[in-house]
Amino acid sequence: MTLMKRILVVLLLVVVVAAGTLYWLGTRDDASTGPAVAAADGAAQIERGRYLALAGNCMACHTSRGGKAFAGGTPVPTPFGTVYGPNITPDAETGIGAWTADDFWQALHNGKSKDGTLLYPAFPYTEYTRVTRSDSDALYAYLRSISPVRQANRPPEMAFPYDQRMLLAAWRALYFKPGVQEADPGQSVQWNRGRYLVEGLGHCAACHTPRNSLGATRSGDALAGGVIPVLDWYAPPLTNDMQTGMGRWSAQDIATLLKTGIAAHSTVSGPMAEVVLGSTQHLTEDDALAIGVYLKSLPATPPASDARAAAPAPAAMELGGKLYSQQCAQCHQAHGKGSGTAWPALAGNPTVTAPSPVNAIRMVLDGGYAPATAANPRPHGMPPFGQVLNDNDIAMLVTYIRNSWGNEAGGVSALEVKRARASSTLN
């Protein structure tokens, strides 16, 4: 055997060993919490599971528009293709009627289906792995109690090579390690509860943490904000930076936003409005405040963006100010502080001061409403201006609000508006 052949054999062995190691790491199980334990009060466990399903916003992905609850079919777009939420009603053939509590736990905790198939991380098992076994069993009990729906699951439509599930083993080896979140004994019960909801069941990182080119959240930028792939909305930082994050908010401000969709510093819109409508408004006051307490403990790190805001041109500020006086000041006031809870403040508003201007641009283009919550059943709305103002006008208007009243978020170009208009609901 020649030297070159020997080298090739060694390299092949290295590749085989590396591939085997990655496959083992990516398919390993963690069942350290043991089997399910029967609940002493079945009715209480089911009710607990119902609350957890709301807190985890399960219906968002498992109930299609106009479809039966939890019967699946909701498209979940990703940069790699589209995954469809599966049927999780107790139908024996098309749902999870044949699943055991252990099977359900395996899906949440290990990201595997009943037959061992590796699940795409569009299902946020990367966060759900932190959920306790008792909460997993309560969710399972609740889902077993709802009406079964016979509706076949739609297979994912992934581009090659992402349709090759075996490659998920390598992805998991790099980016996923199963493990229930342990309480921090140095923190309060309230803080630990908030962290559990934020990092586990609420899976906030799925939107508020930027992702790398392979779709994994960047652990070094946890909750530092980022553009939600495909949807073209920006999830603002949940850290405590004074300009772009939650630095000016109190824990109660955060709880109020989660419960009502409105708060002193902002009003939810876009995907977050759907989260409040379907999930967080149903949180108990204690849980909503616990989330606020935990988020307020995060450091004042800057947003996950390498781009520095360019100073706005004086001409843009002048014209933007005129447009603001004509179109916006009646509701948001000349000082940008809004009008109570009816029209939100623009001064210090994270939607306005975010590193990406896309949310502010889309609100000007499309308008919209805060979610109709139990605490705010008839929210005030904002009219769309996309048919009234051209791209250049909107660029200068958004530039003005991003750089007035203490805001220092940089200028906006007409090209950015054009890109946002391309995905506008009114286009």
Tab-separated table of C-alpha atoms in Angstrom:
chain	number	residue	atom	x	y	z
A	1	MET	CA	0.000	0.000	0.000
A	2	THR	CA	1.390	3.344	-1.032
A	3	LEU	CA	1.766	6.243	1.366
A	4	MET	CA	-1.078	8.124	-0.355
A	5	LYS	CA	-3.452	5.163	0.006
A	6	ARG	CA	-2.521	4.835	3.675
A	7	ILE	CA	-3.306	8.507	4.213
A	8	LEU	CA	-6.655	8.114	2.443
A	9	VAL	CA	-7.520	5.069	4.586
A	10	VAL	CA	-6.660	6.977	7.763
A	11	LEU	CA	-8.738	9.960	6.645
A	12	LEU	CA	-11.657	7.681	5.818
A	13	LEU	CA	-11.435	6.070	9.266
A	14	VAL	CA	-11.367	9.509	10.878
A	15	VAL	CA	-14.456	10.558	8.922
A	16	VAL	CA	-16.283	7.339	9.846
A	17	VAL	CA	-15.400	7.703	13.546
A	18	ALA	CA	-16.376	11.395	13.523
A	19	ALA	CA	-19.665	10.633	11.777
A	20	GLY	CA	-20.399	7.835	14.216
A	21	THR	CA	-19.623	10.083	17.169
A	22	LEU	CA	-21.837	12.856	15.832
A	23	TYR	CA	-24.657	10.389	15.204
A	24	TRP	CA	-24.371	8.992	18.731
A	25	LEU	CA	-24.274	12.455	20.271
A	26	GLY	CA	-27.172	13.596	18.142
A	27	THR	CA	-29.434	10.642	18.921
A	28	ARG	CA	-28.626	10.054	22.592
A	29	ASP	CA	-31.476	10.041	25.086
A	30	ASP	CA	-31.801	11.621	28.484
A	31	ALA	CA	-34.509	9.901	30.482
A	32	SER	CA	-32.937	10.658	33.848
A	33	THR	CA	-36.219	11.820	35.369
A	34	GLY	CA	-37.707	8.349	35.144
A	35	PRO	CA	-41.134	7.133	34.046
A	36	ALA	CA	-44.431	8.944	34.503
A	37	VAL	CA	-46.053	8.945	37.911
A	38	ALA	CA	-49.837	8.813	38.110
A	39	ALA	CA	-51.377	12.029	39.396
A	40	ALA	CA	-53.293	11.904	42.660
A	41	ASP	CA	-55.996	14.149	41.187
A	42	GLY	CA	-56.589	13.505	37.505
A	43	ALA	CA	-58.926	16.457	37.041
A	44	ALA	CA	-56.413	18.840	38.586
A	45	GLN	CA	-53.654	17.448	36.362
A	46	ILE	CA	-55.778	17.996	33.256
A	47	GLU	CA	-56.563	21.564	34.280
A	48	ARG	CA	-52.879	22.134	34.935
A	49	GLY	CA	-52.118	20.797	31.465
A	50	ARG	CA	-54.696	23.123	29.910
A	51	TYR	CA	-52.962	26.106	31.512
A	52	LEU	CA	-49.529	24.892	30.399
A	53	ALA	CA	-50.768	24.470	26.816
A	54	LEU	CA	-51.822	28.116	26.870
A	55	ALA	CA	-48.566	29.259	28.475
A	56	GLY	CA	-46.592	27.339	25.850
A	57	ASN	CA	-48.813	28.659	23.023
A	58	CYS	CA	-49.298	25.147	21.646
A	59	MET	CA	-52.296	26.094	19.507
A	60	ALA	CA	-50.217	28.525	17.452
A	61	CYS	CA	-48.489	25.691	15.602
A	62	HIS	CA	-50.972	22.865	16.120
A	63	THR	CA	-54.216	24.566	15.046
A	64	SER	CA	-54.615	25.762	11.472
A	65	ARG	CA	-56.654	28.860	10.655
A	66	GLY	CA	-60.314	27.796	10.730
A	67	GLY	CA	-59.353	24.241	11.713
A	68	LYS	CA	-60.125	22.038	14.704
A	69	ALA	CA	-58.175	22.692	17.886
A	70	PHE	CA	-54.819	20.875	18.013
A	71	ALA	CA	-55.517	18.954	14.781
A	72	GLY	CA	-52.391	20.364	13.122
A	73	GLY	CA	-51.781	21.659	9.635
A	74	THR	CA	-50.350	25.087	10.475
A	75	PRO	CA	-47.441	25.942	8.148
A	76	VAL	CA	-44.263	26.936	9.989
A	77	PRO	CA	-41.966	28.575	7.405
A	78	THR	CA	-38.200	28.374	7.893
A	79	PRO	CA	-35.242	29.362	5.685
A	80	PHE	CA	-34.833	25.652	4.874
A	81	GLY	CA	-38.413	24.819	3.950
A	82	THR	CA	-41.839	24.557	5.548
A	83	VAL	CA	-42.798	22.314	8.461
A	84	TYR	CA	-46.454	21.692	9.301
A	85	GLY	CA	-47.652	21.422	12.877
A	86	PRO	CA	-48.789	17.830	13.527
A	87	ASN	CA	-52.094	16.571	14.883
A	88	ILE	CA	-51.778	16.231	18.673
A	89	THR	CA	-55.388	15.301	19.420
A	90	PRO	CA	-55.940	11.796	20.875
A	91	ASP	CA	-56.904	10.252	17.540
A	92	ALA	CA	-55.261	6.827	17.487
A	93	GLU	CA	-54.232	6.875	13.824
A	94	THR	CA	-53.445	10.477	12.935
A	95	GLY	CA	-52.851	12.044	16.350
A	96	ILE	CA	-51.172	10.968	19.581
A	97	GLY	CA	-53.895	8.569	20.730
A	98	ALA	CA	-51.442	5.648	20.575
A	99	TRP	CA	-48.713	7.556	22.425
A	100	THR	CA	-47.795	6.925	26.030
A	101	ALA	CA	-46.744	9.600	28.513
A	102	ASP	CA	-43.172	8.381	27.944
A	103	ASP	CA	-43.547	8.920	24.184
A	104	PHE	CA	-44.806	12.446	24.772
A	105	TRP	CA	-41.945	13.145	27.158
A	106	GLN	CA	-39.490	11.884	24.558
A	107	ALA	CA	-40.819	14.430	22.046
A	108	LEU	CA	-40.612	17.393	24.427
A	109	HIS	CA	-37.413	16.414	26.170
A	110	ASN	CA	-35.408	14.648	23.482
A	111	GLY	CA	-36.921	15.941	20.232
A	112	LYS	CA	-37.948	12.490	19.003
A	113	SER	CA	-41.251	11.134	17.769
A	114	LYS	CA	-42.840	7.941	19.080
A	115	ASP	CA	-40.967	5.819	16.536
A	116	GLY	CA	-37.637	7.512	17.256
A	117	THR	CA	-37.734	9.858	14.228
A	118	LEU	CA	-35.675	12.980	14.891
A	119	LEU	CA	-37.905	16.066	14.906
A	120	TYR	CA	-37.060	19.279	13.109
A	121	PRO	CA	-36.158	22.047	15.588
A	122	ALA	CA	-38.998	24.186	14.220
A	123	PHE	CA	-40.646	22.326	17.107
A	124	PRO	CA	-38.783	24.082	19.925
A	125	TYR	CA	-37.633	21.024	21.838
A	126	THR	CA	-34.357	22.894	22.251
A	127	GLU	CA	-36.272	24.955	24.840
A	128	TYR	CA	-38.943	22.419	25.829
A	129	THR	CA	-36.238	20.063	27.053
A	130	ARG	CA	-36.138	22.244	30.176
A	131	VAL	CA	-39.787	21.417	30.992
A	132	THR	CA	-40.209	19.172	34.035
A	133	ARG	CA	-41.547	15.638	33.744
A	134	SER	CA	-44.577	16.514	35.860
A	135	ASP	CA	-45.494	19.381	33.532
A	136	SER	CA	-44.973	17.138	30.497
A	137	ASP	CA	-47.335	14.571	32.029
A	138	ALA	CA	-49.922	17.275	32.751
A	139	LEU	CA	-49.776	18.472	29.127
A	140	TYR	CA	-50.158	14.876	27.962
A	141	ALA	CA	-53.144	14.334	30.262
A	142	TYR	CA	-54.828	17.470	28.945
A	143	LEU	CA	-54.276	16.589	25.293
A	144	ARG	CA	-55.668	13.111	25.967
A	145	SER	CA	-58.826	14.737	27.372
A	146	ILE	CA	-59.759	16.773	24.285
A	147	SER	CA	-61.885	15.515	21.407
A	148	PRO	CA	-59.959	13.392	18.897
A	149	VAL	CA	-59.823	14.673	15.329
A	150	ARG	CA	-59.051	12.398	12.423
A	151	GLN	CA	-56.792	14.531	10.233
A	152	ALA	CA	-53.701	13.200	8.518
A	153	ASN	CA	-50.437	15.037	9.090
A	154	ARG	CA	-48.896	16.914	6.202
A	155	PRO	CA	-45.248	15.995	5.586
A	156	PRO	CA	-42.618	18.728	5.732
A	157	GLU	CA	-41.543	20.403	2.512
A	158	MET	CA	-37.822	20.878	3.021
A	159	ALA	CA	-35.235	21.717	0.413
A	160	PHE	CA	-32.357	19.301	-0.210
A	161	PRO	CA	-30.279	18.420	1.781
A	162	TYR	CA	-32.409	19.529	4.748
A	163	ASP	CA	-34.998	16.894	3.869
A	164	GLN	CA	-32.479	14.223	4.911
A	165	ARG	CA	-33.424	13.710	8.562
A	166	MET	CA	-30.284	11.745	9.321
A	167	LEU	CA	-28.402	15.039	9.075
A	168	LEU	CA	-30.339	16.235	12.128
A	169	ALA	CA	-28.128	13.953	14.207
A	170	ALA	CA	-25.110	16.112	13.363
A	171	TRP	CA	-27.093	19.312	14.005
A	172	ARG	CA	-28.227	18.018	17.379
A	173	ALA	CA	-24.711	16.973	18.313
A	174	LEU	CA	-23.561	20.534	17.698
A	175	TYR	CA	-26.480	22.499	19.112
A	176	PHE	CA	-28.691	20.401	21.382
A	177	LYS	CA	-28.206	18.795	24.760
A	178	PRO	CA	-31.308	17.510	26.575
A	179	GLY	CA	-31.697	18.420	30.218
A	180	VAL	CA	-34.346	19.668	32.646
A	181	GLN	CA	-33.643	23.117	34.029
A	182	GLU	CA	-32.563	23.000	37.657
A	183	ALA	CA	-33.552	25.747	40.075
A	184	ASP	CA	-30.844	28.208	41.087
A	185	PRO	CA	-30.681	28.047	44.909
A	186	GLY	CA	-29.153	31.514	45.002
A	187	GLN	CA	-32.272	33.080	43.475
A	188	SER	CA	-35.857	33.519	44.664
A	189	VAL	CA	-38.712	31.174	43.855
A	190	GLN	CA	-40.233	33.959	41.738
A	191	TRP	CA	-37.022	34.448	39.729
A	192	ASN	CA	-36.679	30.713	39.113
A	193	ARG	CA	-40.290	30.507	37.972
A	194	GLY	CA	-39.723	33.361	35.546
A	195	ARG	CA	-36.599	31.759	34.112
A	196	TYR	CA	-38.450	28.450	33.695
A	197	LEU	CA	-41.216	30.145	31.719
A	198	VAL	CA	-38.873	32.288	29.607
A	199	GLU	CA	-36.228	29.675	28.813
A	200	GLY	CA	-38.444	26.599	28.787
A	201	LEU	CA	-42.187	26.466	28.261
A	202	GLY	CA	-42.504	29.993	26.830
A	203	HIS	CA	-39.541	29.349	24.457
A	204	CYS	CA	-38.892	33.105	24.153
A	205	ALA	CA	-35.457	32.449	22.659
A	206	ALA	CA	-37.090	30.981	19.548
A	207	CYS	CA	-37.815	34.541	18.373
A	208	HIS	CA	-35.775	36.867	20.588
A	209	THR	CA	-32.363	35.206	20.075
A	210	PRO	CA	-30.586	35.539	16.707
A	211	ARG	CA	-29.785	32.372	14.748
A	212	ASN	CA	-26.750	31.209	12.854
A	213	SER	CA	-26.648	30.009	9.244
A	214	LEU	CA	-27.775	26.518	10.297
A	215	GLY	CA	-30.811	27.780	12.183
A	216	ALA	CA	-29.472	27.314	15.713
A	217	THR	CA	-29.871	30.072	18.282
A	218	ARG	CA	-26.612	31.850	19.086
A	219	SER	CA	-26.060	31.056	22.749
A	220	GLY	CA	-23.704	33.985	23.226
A	221	ASP	CA	-26.496	36.384	22.241
A	222	ALA	CA	-29.307	34.947	24.350
A	223	LEU	CA	-32.462	37.106	24.153
A	224	ALA	CA	-30.463	39.879	22.447
A	225	GLY	CA	-33.024	40.326	19.667
A	226	GLY	CA	-33.072	39.354	16.011
A	227	VAL	CA	-35.076	39.197	12.807
A	228	ILE	CA	-37.565	36.331	12.802
A	229	PRO	CA	-36.641	34.205	9.757
A	230	VAL	CA	-39.015	34.393	6.770
A	231	LEU	CA	-41.624	36.491	8.651
A	232	ASP	CA	-39.524	39.672	8.326
A	233	TRP	CA	-40.390	40.999	11.771
A	234	TYR	CA	-37.801	41.964	14.360
A	235	ALA	CA	-38.059	40.493	17.869
A	236	PRO	CA	-36.538	43.189	20.115
A	237	PRO	CA	-33.922	42.493	22.783
A	238	LEU	CA	-35.258	41.361	26.155
A	239	THR	CA	-32.049	42.398	27.889
A	240	ASN	CA	-31.794	45.680	29.786
A	241	ASP	CA	-30.073	47.991	27.352
A	242	MET	CA	-31.561	51.441	27.965
A	243	GLN	CA	-31.909	52.382	24.296
A	244	THR	CA	-32.972	49.170	22.557
A	245	GLY	CA	-34.047	46.783	25.311
A	246	MET	CA	-36.061	46.705	28.522
A	247	GLY	CA	-33.838	49.050	30.513
A	248	ARG	CA	-36.606	51.638	31.022
A	249	TRP	CA	-39.218	49.047	31.910
A	250	SER	CA	-40.194	47.716	35.333
A	251	ALA	CA	-41.092	44.083	35.981
A	252	GLN	CA	-44.711	45.188	36.298
A	253	ASP	CA	-44.540	46.969	32.923
A	254	ILE	CA	-43.487	43.684	31.321
A	255	ALA	CA	-46.239	41.757	33.116
A	256	THR	CA	-48.821	44.309	31.995
A	257	LEU	CA	-47.709	44.018	28.362
A	258	LEU	CA	-47.950	40.224	28.506
A	259	LYS	CA	-51.411	40.309	30.029
A	260	THR	CA	-52.971	43.156	28.044
A	261	GLY	CA	-50.842	43.763	24.943
A	262	ILE	CA	-50.281	47.379	25.964
A	263	ALA	CA	-47.959	49.112	28.417
A	264	ALA	CA	-46.534	52.548	29.116
A	265	HIS	CA	-43.590	52.096	26.736
A	266	SER	CA	-45.057	50.092	23.857
A	267	THR	CA	-47.897	48.114	22.324
A	268	VAL	CA	-47.375	44.666	20.840
A	269	SER	CA	-47.768	44.124	17.110
A	270	GLY	CA	-47.001	41.519	14.483
A	271	PRO	CA	-46.188	38.010	15.718
A	272	MET	CA	-46.046	39.145	19.357
A	273	ALA	CA	-49.655	40.318	19.158
A	274	GLU	CA	-50.612	36.745	18.253
A	275	VAL	CA	-48.573	35.434	21.194
A	276	VAL	CA	-50.374	37.750	23.618
A	277	LEU	CA	-53.768	36.901	22.115
A	278	GLY	CA	-53.316	33.135	22.188
A	279	SER	CA	-50.970	32.679	25.119
A	280	THR	CA	-49.632	35.252	27.542
A	281	GLN	CA	-52.917	37.017	28.324
A	282	HIS	CA	-53.935	33.732	29.962
A	283	LEU	CA	-50.972	33.699	32.351
A	284	THR	CA	-51.697	34.174	36.018
A	285	GLU	CA	-50.687	37.534	37.457
A	286	ASP	CA	-47.966	35.748	39.427
A	287	ASP	CA	-46.487	34.044	36.363
A	288	ALA	CA	-46.568	37.216	34.257
A	289	LEU	CA	-44.790	39.132	37.018
A	290	ALA	CA	-42.258	36.307	37.484
A	291	ILE	CA	-41.321	36.666	33.814
A	292	GLY	CA	-40.861	40.381	34.351
A	293	VAL	CA	-38.693	39.819	37.419
A	294	TYR	CA	-36.463	37.386	35.554
A	295	LEU	CA	-36.080	39.593	32.479
A	296	LYS	CA	-35.195	42.591	34.644
A	297	SER	CA	-32.337	40.559	36.118
A	298	LEU	CA	-30.667	40.152	32.716
A	299	PRO	CA	-27.612	42.318	32.007
A	300	ALA	CA	-27.763	45.526	30.006
A	301	THR	CA	-26.042	43.967	27.018
A	302	PRO	CA	-26.308	45.705	23.638
A	303	PRO	CA	-28.409	44.149	20.886
A	304	ALA	CA	-27.009	41.370	18.727
A	305	SER	CA	-26.119	43.592	15.793
A	306	ASP	CA	-22.753	44.594	14.410
A	307	ALA	CA	-24.202	47.502	12.462
A	308	ARG	CA	-23.907	50.967	13.946
A	309	ALA	CA	-26.774	53.380	13.452
A	310	ALA	CA	-25.917	56.050	10.899
A	311	ALA	CA	-26.707	59.588	11.952
A	312	PRO	CA	-29.791	60.888	10.135
A	313	ALA	CA	-29.446	63.624	7.542
A	314	PRO	CA	-30.796	67.006	8.733
A	315	ALA	CA	-32.993	67.267	5.634
A	316	ALA	CA	-34.577	63.897	6.381
A	317	MET	CA	-35.285	64.962	9.965
A	318	GLU	CA	-36.851	68.222	8.792
A	319	LEU	CA	-39.187	66.614	6.272
A	320	GLY	CA	-39.867	63.696	8.600
A	321	GLY	CA	-40.874	66.139	11.323
A	322	LYS	CA	-43.352	67.832	8.999
A	323	LEU	CA	-44.872	64.479	8.038
A	324	TYR	CA	-45.086	63.524	11.706
A	325	SER	CA	-46.938	66.757	12.544
A	326	GLN	CA	-49.385	66.139	9.712
A	327	GLN	CA	-50.008	62.409	10.125
A	328	CYS	CA	-49.012	61.256	13.616
A	329	ALA	CA	-48.962	63.988	16.251
A	330	GLN	CA	-52.709	64.002	16.791
A	331	CYS	CA	-52.523	60.556	18.399
A	332	HIS	CA	-48.889	60.179	19.500
A	333	GLN	CA	-48.534	63.853	20.519
A	334	ALA	CA	-45.869	66.352	19.523
A	335	HIS	CA	-43.617	65.162	22.366
A	336	GLY	CA	-43.898	61.518	21.283
A	337	LYS	CA	-45.263	60.351	24.623
A	338	GLY	CA	-48.553	59.049	23.271
A	339	SER	CA	-51.981	59.285	24.874
A	340	GLY	CA	-52.362	56.960	27.839
A	341	THR	CA	-52.945	53.368	26.812
A	342	ALA	CA	-54.881	54.311	23.681
A	343	TRP	CA	-51.909	55.340	21.552
A	344	PRO	CA	-48.437	54.201	22.631
A	345	ALA	CA	-45.462	56.397	23.302
A	346	LEU	CA	-42.838	56.545	20.564
A	347	ALA	CA	-40.191	58.007	22.855
A	348	GLY	CA	-38.214	55.129	24.324
A	349	ASN	CA	-40.377	52.563	22.543
A	350	PRO	CA	-38.285	49.410	21.802
A	351	THR	CA	-40.202	48.856	18.567
A	352	VAL	CA	-39.061	52.279	17.398
A	353	THR	CA	-35.490	52.180	18.722
A	354	ALA	CA	-34.723	48.596	17.645
A	355	PRO	CA	-31.526	48.055	15.617
A	356	SER	CA	-33.741	47.039	12.705
A	357	PRO	CA	-36.375	49.588	11.607
A	358	VAL	CA	-38.554	46.937	9.946
A	359	ASN	CA	-41.252	46.833	12.656
A	360	ALA	CA	-41.724	50.594	12.655
A	361	ILE	CA	-41.781	50.649	8.860
A	362	ARG	CA	-44.385	47.881	8.699
A	363	MET	CA	-46.588	49.597	11.255
A	364	VAL	CA	-46.558	52.779	9.144
A	365	LEU	CA	-47.207	50.788	5.979
A	366	ASP	CA	-49.915	48.451	7.268
A	367	GLY	CA	-51.232	49.984	10.482
A	368	GLY	CA	-52.815	47.496	12.832
A	369	TYR	CA	-54.387	46.805	16.196
A	370	ALA	CA	-53.163	45.612	19.533
A	371	PRO	CA	-54.651	42.195	20.397
A	372	ALA	CA	-58.160	42.183	21.854
A	373	THR	CA	-57.452	40.810	25.315
A	374	ALA	CA	-59.737	40.309	28.296
A	375	ALA	CA	-58.210	43.397	29.912
A	376	ASN	CA	-58.355	45.434	26.682
A	377	PRO	CA	-61.230	44.031	24.611
A	378	ARG	CA	-61.572	47.033	22.273
A	379	PRO	CA	-58.066	48.235	21.448
A	380	HIS	CA	-57.469	51.379	19.464
A	381	GLY	CA	-55.997	50.887	16.015
A	382	MET	CA	-53.558	52.644	13.756
A	383	PRO	CA	-54.549	53.315	10.125
A	384	PRO	CA	-52.270	52.209	7.282
A	385	PHE	CA	-50.250	54.853	5.487
A	386	GLY	CA	-48.735	52.632	2.809
A	387	GLN	CA	-51.222	53.867	0.202
A	388	VAL	CA	-50.828	57.507	1.217
A	389	LEU	CA	-47.071	57.950	1.605
A	390	ASN	CA	-44.360	56.857	-0.824
A	391	ASP	CA	-41.200	54.978	0.158
A	392	ASN	CA	-39.119	58.119	0.547
A	393	ASP	CA	-41.751	59.807	2.737
A	394	ILE	CA	-42.021	56.779	5.003
A	395	ALA	CA	-38.233	56.535	5.235
A	396	MET	CA	-38.005	60.135	6.456
A	397	LEU	CA	-40.979	59.777	8.795
A	398	VAL	CA	-39.534	56.657	10.446
A	399	THR	CA	-36.109	58.314	10.552
A	400	TYR	CA	-37.695	61.194	12.473
A	401	ILE	CA	-39.402	59.059	15.124
A	402	ARG	CA	-36.277	56.927	15.546
A	403	ASN	CA	-34.183	60.003	16.310
A	404	SER	CA	-36.444	62.315	18.317
A	405	TRP	CA	-37.328	62.732	22.010
A	406	GLY	CA	-34.128	60.998	23.135
A	407	ASN	CA	-34.292	58.154	20.609
A	408	GLU	CA	-30.982	57.520	18.829
A	409	ALA	CA	-31.647	54.706	16.386
A	410	GLY	CA	-30.213	55.997	13.111
A	411	GLY	CA	-31.643	56.803	9.722
A	412	VAL	CA	-33.851	54.729	7.420
A	413	SER	CA	-33.489	54.456	3.639
A	414	ALA	CA	-36.162	54.282	0.979
A	415	LEU	CA	-34.695	50.912	-0.040
A	416	GLU	CA	-35.480	49.496	3.412
A	417	VAL	CA	-39.051	50.705	3.041
A	418	LYS	CA	-39.294	49.164	-0.427
A	419	ARG	CA	-38.170	45.795	0.945
A	420	ALA	CA	-40.705	45.987	3.764
A	421	ARG	CA	-43.436	47.003	1.329
A	422	ALA	CA	-42.718	43.854	-0.697
A	423	SER	CA	-43.886	41.743	2.256
A	424	SER	CA	-46.625	44.154	3.313
A	425	THR	CA	-50.075	42.725	3.959
A	426	LEU	CA	-51.491	45.525	1.827
A	427	ASN	CA	-49.180	45.012	-1.128
